[in-house]
Short mmCIF file of C-alpha atoms and ligand atoms in Angstrom, two decimals:
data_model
loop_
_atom_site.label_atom_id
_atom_site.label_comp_id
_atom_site.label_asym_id
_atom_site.label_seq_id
_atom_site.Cartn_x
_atom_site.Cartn_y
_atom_site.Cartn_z
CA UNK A 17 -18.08 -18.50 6.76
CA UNK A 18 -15.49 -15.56 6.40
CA UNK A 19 -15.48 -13.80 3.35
CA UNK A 20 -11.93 -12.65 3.79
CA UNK A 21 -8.72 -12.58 5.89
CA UNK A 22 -6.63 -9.18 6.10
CA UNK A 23 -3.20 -8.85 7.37
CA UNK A 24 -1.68 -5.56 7.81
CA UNK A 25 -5.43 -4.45 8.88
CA UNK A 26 -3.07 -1.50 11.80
CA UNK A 27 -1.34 0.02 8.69
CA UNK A 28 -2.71 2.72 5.86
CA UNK A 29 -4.04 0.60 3.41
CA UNK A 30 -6.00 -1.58 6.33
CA UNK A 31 -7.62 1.26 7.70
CA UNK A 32 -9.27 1.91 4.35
CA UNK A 33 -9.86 -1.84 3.24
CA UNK A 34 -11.45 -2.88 6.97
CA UNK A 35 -14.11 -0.33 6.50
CA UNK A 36 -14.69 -0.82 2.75
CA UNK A 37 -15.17 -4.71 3.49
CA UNK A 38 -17.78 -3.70 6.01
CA UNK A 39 -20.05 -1.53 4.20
CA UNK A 40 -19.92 -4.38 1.31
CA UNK A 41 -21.46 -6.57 4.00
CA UNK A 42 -18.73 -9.23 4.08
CA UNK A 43 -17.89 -11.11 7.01
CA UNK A 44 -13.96 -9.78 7.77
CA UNK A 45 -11.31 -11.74 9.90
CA UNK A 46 -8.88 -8.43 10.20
CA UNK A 47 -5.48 -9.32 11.62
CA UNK A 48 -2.53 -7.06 12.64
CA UNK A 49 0.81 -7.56 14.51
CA UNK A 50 -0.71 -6.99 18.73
CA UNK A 51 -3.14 -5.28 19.37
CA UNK A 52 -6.07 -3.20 17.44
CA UNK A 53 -5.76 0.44 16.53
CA UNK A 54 -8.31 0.86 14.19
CA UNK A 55 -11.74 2.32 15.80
CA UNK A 56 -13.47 -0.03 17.91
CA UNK A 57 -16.72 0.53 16.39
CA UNK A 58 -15.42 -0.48 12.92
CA UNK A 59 -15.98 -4.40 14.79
CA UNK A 60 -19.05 -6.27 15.64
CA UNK A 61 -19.47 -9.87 15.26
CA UNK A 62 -19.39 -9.88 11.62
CA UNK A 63 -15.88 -7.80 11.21
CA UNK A 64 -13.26 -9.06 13.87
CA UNK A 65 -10.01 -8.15 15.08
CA UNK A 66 -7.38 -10.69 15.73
CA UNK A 67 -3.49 -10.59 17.08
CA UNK A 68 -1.14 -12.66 14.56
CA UNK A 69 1.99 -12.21 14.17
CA UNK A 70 2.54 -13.79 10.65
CA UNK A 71 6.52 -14.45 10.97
CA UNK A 72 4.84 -17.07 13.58
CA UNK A 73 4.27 -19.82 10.71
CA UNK A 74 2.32 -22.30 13.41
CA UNK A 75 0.03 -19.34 14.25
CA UNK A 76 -0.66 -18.82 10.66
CA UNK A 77 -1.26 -22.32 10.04
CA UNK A 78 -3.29 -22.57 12.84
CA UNK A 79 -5.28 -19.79 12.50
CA UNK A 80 -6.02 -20.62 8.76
CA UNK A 81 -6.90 -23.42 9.13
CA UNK A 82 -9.33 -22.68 12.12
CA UNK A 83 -10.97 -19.96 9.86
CA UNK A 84 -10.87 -20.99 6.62
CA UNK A 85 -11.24 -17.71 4.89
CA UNK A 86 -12.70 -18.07 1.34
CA UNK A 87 -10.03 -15.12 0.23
CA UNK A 88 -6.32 -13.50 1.95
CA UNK A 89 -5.53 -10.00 1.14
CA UNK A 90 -2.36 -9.86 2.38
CA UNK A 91 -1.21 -6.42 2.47
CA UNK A 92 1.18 -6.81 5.99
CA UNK A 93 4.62 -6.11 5.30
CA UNK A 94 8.01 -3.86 5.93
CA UNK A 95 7.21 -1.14 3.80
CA UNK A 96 10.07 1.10 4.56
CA UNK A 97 12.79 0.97 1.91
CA UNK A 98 15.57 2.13 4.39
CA UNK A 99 14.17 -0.43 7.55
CA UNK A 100 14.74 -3.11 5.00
CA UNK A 101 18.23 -2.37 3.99
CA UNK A 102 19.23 -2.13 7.79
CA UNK A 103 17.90 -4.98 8.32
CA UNK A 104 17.59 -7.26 5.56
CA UNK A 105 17.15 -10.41 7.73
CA UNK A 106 13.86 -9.23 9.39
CA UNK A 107 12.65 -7.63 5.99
CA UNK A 108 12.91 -10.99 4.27
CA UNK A 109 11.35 -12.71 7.25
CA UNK A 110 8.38 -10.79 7.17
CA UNK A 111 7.99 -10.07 3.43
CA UNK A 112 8.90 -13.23 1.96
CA UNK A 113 9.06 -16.14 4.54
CA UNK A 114 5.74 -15.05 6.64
CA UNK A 115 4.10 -14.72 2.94
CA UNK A 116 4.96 -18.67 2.52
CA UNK A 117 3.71 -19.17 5.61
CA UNK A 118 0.08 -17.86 4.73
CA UNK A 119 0.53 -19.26 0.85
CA UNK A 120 1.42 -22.90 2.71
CA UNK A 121 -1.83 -22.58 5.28
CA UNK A 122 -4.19 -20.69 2.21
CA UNK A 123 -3.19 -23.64 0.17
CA UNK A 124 -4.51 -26.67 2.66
CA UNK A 125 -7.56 -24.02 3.03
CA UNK A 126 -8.94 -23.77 -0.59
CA UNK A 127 -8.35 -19.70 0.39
CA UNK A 128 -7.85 -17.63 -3.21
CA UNK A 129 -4.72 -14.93 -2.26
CA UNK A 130 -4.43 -11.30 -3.57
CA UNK A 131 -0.77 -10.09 -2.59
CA UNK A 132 -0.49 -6.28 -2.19
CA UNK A 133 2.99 -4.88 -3.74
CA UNK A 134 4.77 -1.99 -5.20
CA UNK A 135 6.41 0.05 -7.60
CA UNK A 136 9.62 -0.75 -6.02
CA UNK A 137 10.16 -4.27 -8.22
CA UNK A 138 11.22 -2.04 -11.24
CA UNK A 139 14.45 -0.14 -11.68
CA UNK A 140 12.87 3.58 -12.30
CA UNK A 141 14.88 3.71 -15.73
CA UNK A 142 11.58 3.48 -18.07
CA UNK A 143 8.50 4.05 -15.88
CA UNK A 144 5.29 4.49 -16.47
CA UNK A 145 4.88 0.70 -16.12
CA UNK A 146 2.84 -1.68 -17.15
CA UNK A 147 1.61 -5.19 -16.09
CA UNK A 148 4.43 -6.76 -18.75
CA UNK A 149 7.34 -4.80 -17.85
CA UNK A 150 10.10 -6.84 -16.43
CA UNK A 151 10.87 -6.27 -12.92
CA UNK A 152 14.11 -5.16 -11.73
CA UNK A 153 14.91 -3.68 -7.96
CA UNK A 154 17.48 -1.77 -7.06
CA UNK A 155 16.77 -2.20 -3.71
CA UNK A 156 15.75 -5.13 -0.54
CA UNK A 157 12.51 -4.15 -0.14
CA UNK A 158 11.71 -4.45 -3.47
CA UNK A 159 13.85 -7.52 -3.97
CA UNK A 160 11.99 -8.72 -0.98
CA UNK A 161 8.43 -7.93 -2.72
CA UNK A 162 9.53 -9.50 -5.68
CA UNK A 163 10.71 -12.80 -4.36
CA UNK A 164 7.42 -12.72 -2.25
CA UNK A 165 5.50 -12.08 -5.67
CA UNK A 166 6.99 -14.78 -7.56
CA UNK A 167 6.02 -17.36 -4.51
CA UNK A 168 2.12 -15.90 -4.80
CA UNK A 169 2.72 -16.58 -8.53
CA UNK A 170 4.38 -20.59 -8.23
CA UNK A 171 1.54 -21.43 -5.43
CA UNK A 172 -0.87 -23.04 -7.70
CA UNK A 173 -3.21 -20.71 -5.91
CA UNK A 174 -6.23 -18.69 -6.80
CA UNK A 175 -3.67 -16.00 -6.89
CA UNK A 176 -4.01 -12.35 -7.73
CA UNK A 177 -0.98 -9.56 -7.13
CA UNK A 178 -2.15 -5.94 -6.81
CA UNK A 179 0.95 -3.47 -7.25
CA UNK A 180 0.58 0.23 -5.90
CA UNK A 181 2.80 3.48 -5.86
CA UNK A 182 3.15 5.97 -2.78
CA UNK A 183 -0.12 5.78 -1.09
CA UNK A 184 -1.14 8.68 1.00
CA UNK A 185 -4.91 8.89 2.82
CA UNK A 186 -5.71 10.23 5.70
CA UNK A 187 -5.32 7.93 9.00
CA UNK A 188 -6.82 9.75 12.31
CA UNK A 189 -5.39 6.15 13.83
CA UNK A 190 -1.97 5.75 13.06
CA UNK A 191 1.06 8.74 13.34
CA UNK A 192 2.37 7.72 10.01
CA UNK A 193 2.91 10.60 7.79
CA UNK A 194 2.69 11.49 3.91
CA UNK A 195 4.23 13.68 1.26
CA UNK A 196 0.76 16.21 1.94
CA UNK A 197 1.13 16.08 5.80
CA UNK A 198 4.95 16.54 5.86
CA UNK A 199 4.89 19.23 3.56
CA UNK A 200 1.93 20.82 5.54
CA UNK A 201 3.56 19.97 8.79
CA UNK A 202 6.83 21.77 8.13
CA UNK A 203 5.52 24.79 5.84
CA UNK A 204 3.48 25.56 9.13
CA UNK A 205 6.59 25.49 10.88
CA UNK A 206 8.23 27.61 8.87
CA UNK A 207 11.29 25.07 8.60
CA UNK A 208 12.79 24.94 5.28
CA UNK A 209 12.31 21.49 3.16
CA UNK A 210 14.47 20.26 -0.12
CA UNK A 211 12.45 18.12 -2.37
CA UNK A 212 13.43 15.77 -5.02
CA UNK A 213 12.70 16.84 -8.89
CA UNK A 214 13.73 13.87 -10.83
CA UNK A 215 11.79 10.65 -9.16
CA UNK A 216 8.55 10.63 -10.91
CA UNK A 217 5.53 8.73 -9.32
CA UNK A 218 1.90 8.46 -9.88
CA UNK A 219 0.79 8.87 -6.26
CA UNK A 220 -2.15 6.65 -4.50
CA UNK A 221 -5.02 7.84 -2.64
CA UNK A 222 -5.96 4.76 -0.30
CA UNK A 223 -9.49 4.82 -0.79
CA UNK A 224 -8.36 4.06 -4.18
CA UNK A 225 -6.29 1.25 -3.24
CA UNK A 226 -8.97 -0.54 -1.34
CA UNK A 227 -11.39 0.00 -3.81
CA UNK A 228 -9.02 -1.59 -6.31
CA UNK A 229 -8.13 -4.23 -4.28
CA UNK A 230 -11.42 -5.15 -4.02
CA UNK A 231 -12.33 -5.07 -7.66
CA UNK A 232 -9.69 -7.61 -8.18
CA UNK A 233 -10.68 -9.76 -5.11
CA UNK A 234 -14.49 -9.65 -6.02
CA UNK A 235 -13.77 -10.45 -9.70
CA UNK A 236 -11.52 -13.56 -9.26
CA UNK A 237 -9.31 -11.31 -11.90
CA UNK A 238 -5.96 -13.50 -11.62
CA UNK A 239 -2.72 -12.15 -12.40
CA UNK A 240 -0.84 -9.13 -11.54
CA UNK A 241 -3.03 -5.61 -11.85
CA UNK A 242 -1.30 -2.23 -11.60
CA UNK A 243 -3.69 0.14 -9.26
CA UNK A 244 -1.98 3.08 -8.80
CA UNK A 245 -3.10 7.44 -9.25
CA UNK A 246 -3.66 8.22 -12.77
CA UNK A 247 -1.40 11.74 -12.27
CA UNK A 248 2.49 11.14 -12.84
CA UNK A 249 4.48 13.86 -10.73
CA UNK A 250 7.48 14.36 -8.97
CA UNK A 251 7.62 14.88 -5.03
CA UNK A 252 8.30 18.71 -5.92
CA UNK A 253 5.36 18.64 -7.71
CA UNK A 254 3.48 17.43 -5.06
CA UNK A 255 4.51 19.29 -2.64
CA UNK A 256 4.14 22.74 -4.83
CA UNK A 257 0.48 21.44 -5.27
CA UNK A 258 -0.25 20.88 -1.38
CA UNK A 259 1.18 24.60 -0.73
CA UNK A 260 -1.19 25.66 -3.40
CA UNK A 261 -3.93 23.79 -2.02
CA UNK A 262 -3.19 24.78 1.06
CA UNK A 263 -2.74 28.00 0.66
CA UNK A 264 0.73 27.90 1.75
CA UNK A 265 3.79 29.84 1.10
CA UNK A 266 6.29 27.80 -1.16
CA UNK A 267 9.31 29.95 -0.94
CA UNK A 268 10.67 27.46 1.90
CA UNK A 269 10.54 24.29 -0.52
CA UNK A 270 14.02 24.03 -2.70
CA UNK A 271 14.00 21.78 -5.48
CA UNK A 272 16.76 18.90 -5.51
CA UNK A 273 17.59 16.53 -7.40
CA UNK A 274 17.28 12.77 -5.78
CA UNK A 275 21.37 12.24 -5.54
CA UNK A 276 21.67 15.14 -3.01
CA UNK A 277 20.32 12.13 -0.16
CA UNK A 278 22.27 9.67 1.06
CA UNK A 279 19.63 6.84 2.14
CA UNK A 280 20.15 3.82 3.08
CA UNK A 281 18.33 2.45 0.17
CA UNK A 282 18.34 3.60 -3.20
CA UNK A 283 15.33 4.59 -4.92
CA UNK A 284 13.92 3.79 -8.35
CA UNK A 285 14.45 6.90 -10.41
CA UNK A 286 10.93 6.59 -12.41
CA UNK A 287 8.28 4.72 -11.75
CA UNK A 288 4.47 4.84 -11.82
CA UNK A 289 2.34 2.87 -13.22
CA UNK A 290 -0.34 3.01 -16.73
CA UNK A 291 -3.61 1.58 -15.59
CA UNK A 292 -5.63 1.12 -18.70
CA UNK A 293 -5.62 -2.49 -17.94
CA UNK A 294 -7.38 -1.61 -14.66
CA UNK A 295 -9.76 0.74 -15.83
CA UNK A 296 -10.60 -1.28 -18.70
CA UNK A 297 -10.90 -4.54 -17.08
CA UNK A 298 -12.16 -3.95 -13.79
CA UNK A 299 -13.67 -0.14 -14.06
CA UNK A 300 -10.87 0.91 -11.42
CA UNK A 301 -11.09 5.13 -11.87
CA UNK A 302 -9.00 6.55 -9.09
CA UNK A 303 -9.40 10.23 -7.94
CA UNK A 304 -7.38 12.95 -9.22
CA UNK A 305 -4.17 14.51 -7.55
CA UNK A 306 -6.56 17.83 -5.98
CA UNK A 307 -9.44 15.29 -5.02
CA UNK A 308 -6.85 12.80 -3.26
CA UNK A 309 -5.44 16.13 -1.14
CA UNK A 310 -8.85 17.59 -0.42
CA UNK A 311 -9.76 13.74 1.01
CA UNK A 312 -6.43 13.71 2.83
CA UNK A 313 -5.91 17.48 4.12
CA UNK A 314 -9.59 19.14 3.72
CA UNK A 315 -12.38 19.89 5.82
CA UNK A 316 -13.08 16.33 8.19
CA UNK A 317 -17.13 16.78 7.26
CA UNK A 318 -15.82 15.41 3.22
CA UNK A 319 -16.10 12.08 4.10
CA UNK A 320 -12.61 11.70 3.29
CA UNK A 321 -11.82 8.34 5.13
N1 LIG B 1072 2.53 2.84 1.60
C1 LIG B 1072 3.03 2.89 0.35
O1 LIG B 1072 3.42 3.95 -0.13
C2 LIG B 1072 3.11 1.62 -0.47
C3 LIG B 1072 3.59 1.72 -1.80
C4 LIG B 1072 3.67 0.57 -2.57
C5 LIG B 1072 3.27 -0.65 -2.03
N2 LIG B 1072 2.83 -0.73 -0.76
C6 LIG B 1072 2.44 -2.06 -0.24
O2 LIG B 1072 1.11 -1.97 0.23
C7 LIG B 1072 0.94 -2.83 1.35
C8 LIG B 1072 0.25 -2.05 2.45
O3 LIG B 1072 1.07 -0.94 2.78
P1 LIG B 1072 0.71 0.10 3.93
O4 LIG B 1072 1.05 1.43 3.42
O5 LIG B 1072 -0.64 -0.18 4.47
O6 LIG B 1072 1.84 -0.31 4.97
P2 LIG B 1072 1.96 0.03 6.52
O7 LIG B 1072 1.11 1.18 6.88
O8 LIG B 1072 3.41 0.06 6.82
O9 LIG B 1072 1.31 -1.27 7.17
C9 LIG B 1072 1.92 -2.52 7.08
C10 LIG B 1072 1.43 -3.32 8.25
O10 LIG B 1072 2.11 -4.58 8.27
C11 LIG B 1072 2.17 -4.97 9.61
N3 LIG B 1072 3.18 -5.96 9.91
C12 LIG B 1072 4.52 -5.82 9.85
N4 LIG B 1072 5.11 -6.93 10.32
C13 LIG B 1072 4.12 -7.79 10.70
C14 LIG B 1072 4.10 -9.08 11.28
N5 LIG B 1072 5.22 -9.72 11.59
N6 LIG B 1072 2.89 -9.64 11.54
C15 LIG B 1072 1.74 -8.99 11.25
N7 LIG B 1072 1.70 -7.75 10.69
C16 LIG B 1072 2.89 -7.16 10.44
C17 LIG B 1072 2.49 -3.69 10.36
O11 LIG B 1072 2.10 -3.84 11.70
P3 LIG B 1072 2.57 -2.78 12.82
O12 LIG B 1072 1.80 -1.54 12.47
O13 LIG B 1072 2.10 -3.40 14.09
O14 LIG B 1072 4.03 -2.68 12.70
C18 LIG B 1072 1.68 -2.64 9.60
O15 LIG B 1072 0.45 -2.34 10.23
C19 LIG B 1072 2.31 -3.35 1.72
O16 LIG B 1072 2.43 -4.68 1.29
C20 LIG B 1072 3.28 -2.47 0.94
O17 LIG B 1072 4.44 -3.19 0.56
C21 LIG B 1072 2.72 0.38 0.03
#
């Protein structure tokens, strides 16, 4: 019997959730798009690592439906807000048809199905947000999570929907930067950097997220659960903060204002999320702000995985 099907398991939030399942003892079927990156001796025969390609809906079926999975965290997805609005057609594909795909096989499965999501299905013009607010994006991908939401919601499922907000965690397996490493990165390089003053965001430390997800998972909580940092900043903020921590000079960093970009996608202005529902409910109590960068950018013997 598996305990639980991942997809996504190659990206941030897998790399935290694959080992969390393990040292919970459950028996993990962890899939990503080709091959594995995560450590190899993250798998035995109770944790495995499988190829699927989810916009493949005969491989999802099939594999389903060979498995049976008691539970689908499916955190795969295009997360990047600009990939989506250049290419809106593969966006929806993968965040909203490939979800049907694993709703349709969970379904003939019995499987319960937690659906990971974002900030991004609000319009940034009254954040901090709660469970209740109404969702409203301003851009595809978070059109594209919200469409995929509202299928997890209609499935007559076991269904739960887990909403986060800028994760960053340290990932020794994947390139993929973060506000802390980017800020590091160029500081170090003594290259100037502009950052934007007016978004506000209560940033996620990944350990976090996995933890959370799993709270919801393991208590059948149904619904949609905000699991996000408790700290509500802005990306100067955080970057001012990761100087500081890092004992870094600032002077390089200018402050702008979120209108001085021209992206592809437009962002949500404020966001972030209140989490008493989470703490309340579930005992979700995320790290702080300093904890999440001394996990992320401090010394390697912290455990900070
Ligand atoms: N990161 C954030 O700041 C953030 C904020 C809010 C919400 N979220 C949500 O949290 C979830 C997890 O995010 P994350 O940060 O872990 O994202 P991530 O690092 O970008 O990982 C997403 C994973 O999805 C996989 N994927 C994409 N297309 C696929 C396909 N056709 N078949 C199978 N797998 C596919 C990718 O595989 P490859 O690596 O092979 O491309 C990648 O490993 C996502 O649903 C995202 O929308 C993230």
């Amino acid at each position: 019997m598996w305990d639980f099907m991942i997809t996504g398991s190659n990206g941030l939030l897998g790399g935290f959730l694959i080992p969390h399942l393990r040292e919970r003892g459950y028996r993990v079927l962890a899939t990503g798009r080709g091959p594995c990156r995560l450590p190899a001796g993250w798998f035995d025969d109770r944790v495995v690592y499988h190829s699927l390609d989810i916009t493949d809906g005969k491989a999802v079926w099939d594999f389903v439906g060979r498995y049976r999975p008691v539970r689908i965290i499916h955190a795969a997805a295009i997360t990047q807000a600009d990939d989506c609005e250049r290419d809106p057609i593969g966006c929806w594909s993968v965040n909203v048809t490939a979800t049907r795909f694993l709703l349709h096989a969970a379904s003939a499965a019995g499987a319960a199905f937690t659906y990971v999501s974002t900030d991004f299905v609000f319009d940034g013009e009254s954040g901090p947000y709660l469970e209740s607010d109404l969702p409203g994006p301003v851009n595809f991908y978070g059109s594209s999570k919200l469409a995929a939401e509202r299928a997890v919601a209609a499935s007559g499922l076991a269904w739960s929907i887990v909403r986060t907000v800028l994760v960053y965690g340290r990932s020794d397996h994947q390139a993929r930067s973060n506000i802390m490493t980017w800020v590091r990165d160029n500081l170090a390089a003594g290259r100037k950097i502009r950052v934007v003053d007016d978004q506000v965001r209560t940033p996620t430390w990944a350990g976090d997220l996995a933890r959370g997800t799993l709270l919801v998972a393991e208590s059948n909580a149904g619904g949609i659960w905000h699991i996000s940092g408790a700290d509500a900043l802005t990306p100067y903020e955080m970057a001012v903060r990761t100087a500081r921590f890092l004992g870094m000079d600032d002077s390089l960093m200018t402050r702008v204002t979120a209108d001085s970009f021209t992206q592809p996608a437009r962002r949500p202005l404020r966001t972030g999320f209140i989490i008493d529902k989470a703490r309340r409910d579930l005992g979700y109590q995320p790290v702080s702000f300093e904890e999440g960068l001394w996990l992320t950018l401090g010394d390697r013997s912290s455990g900070g995985q």
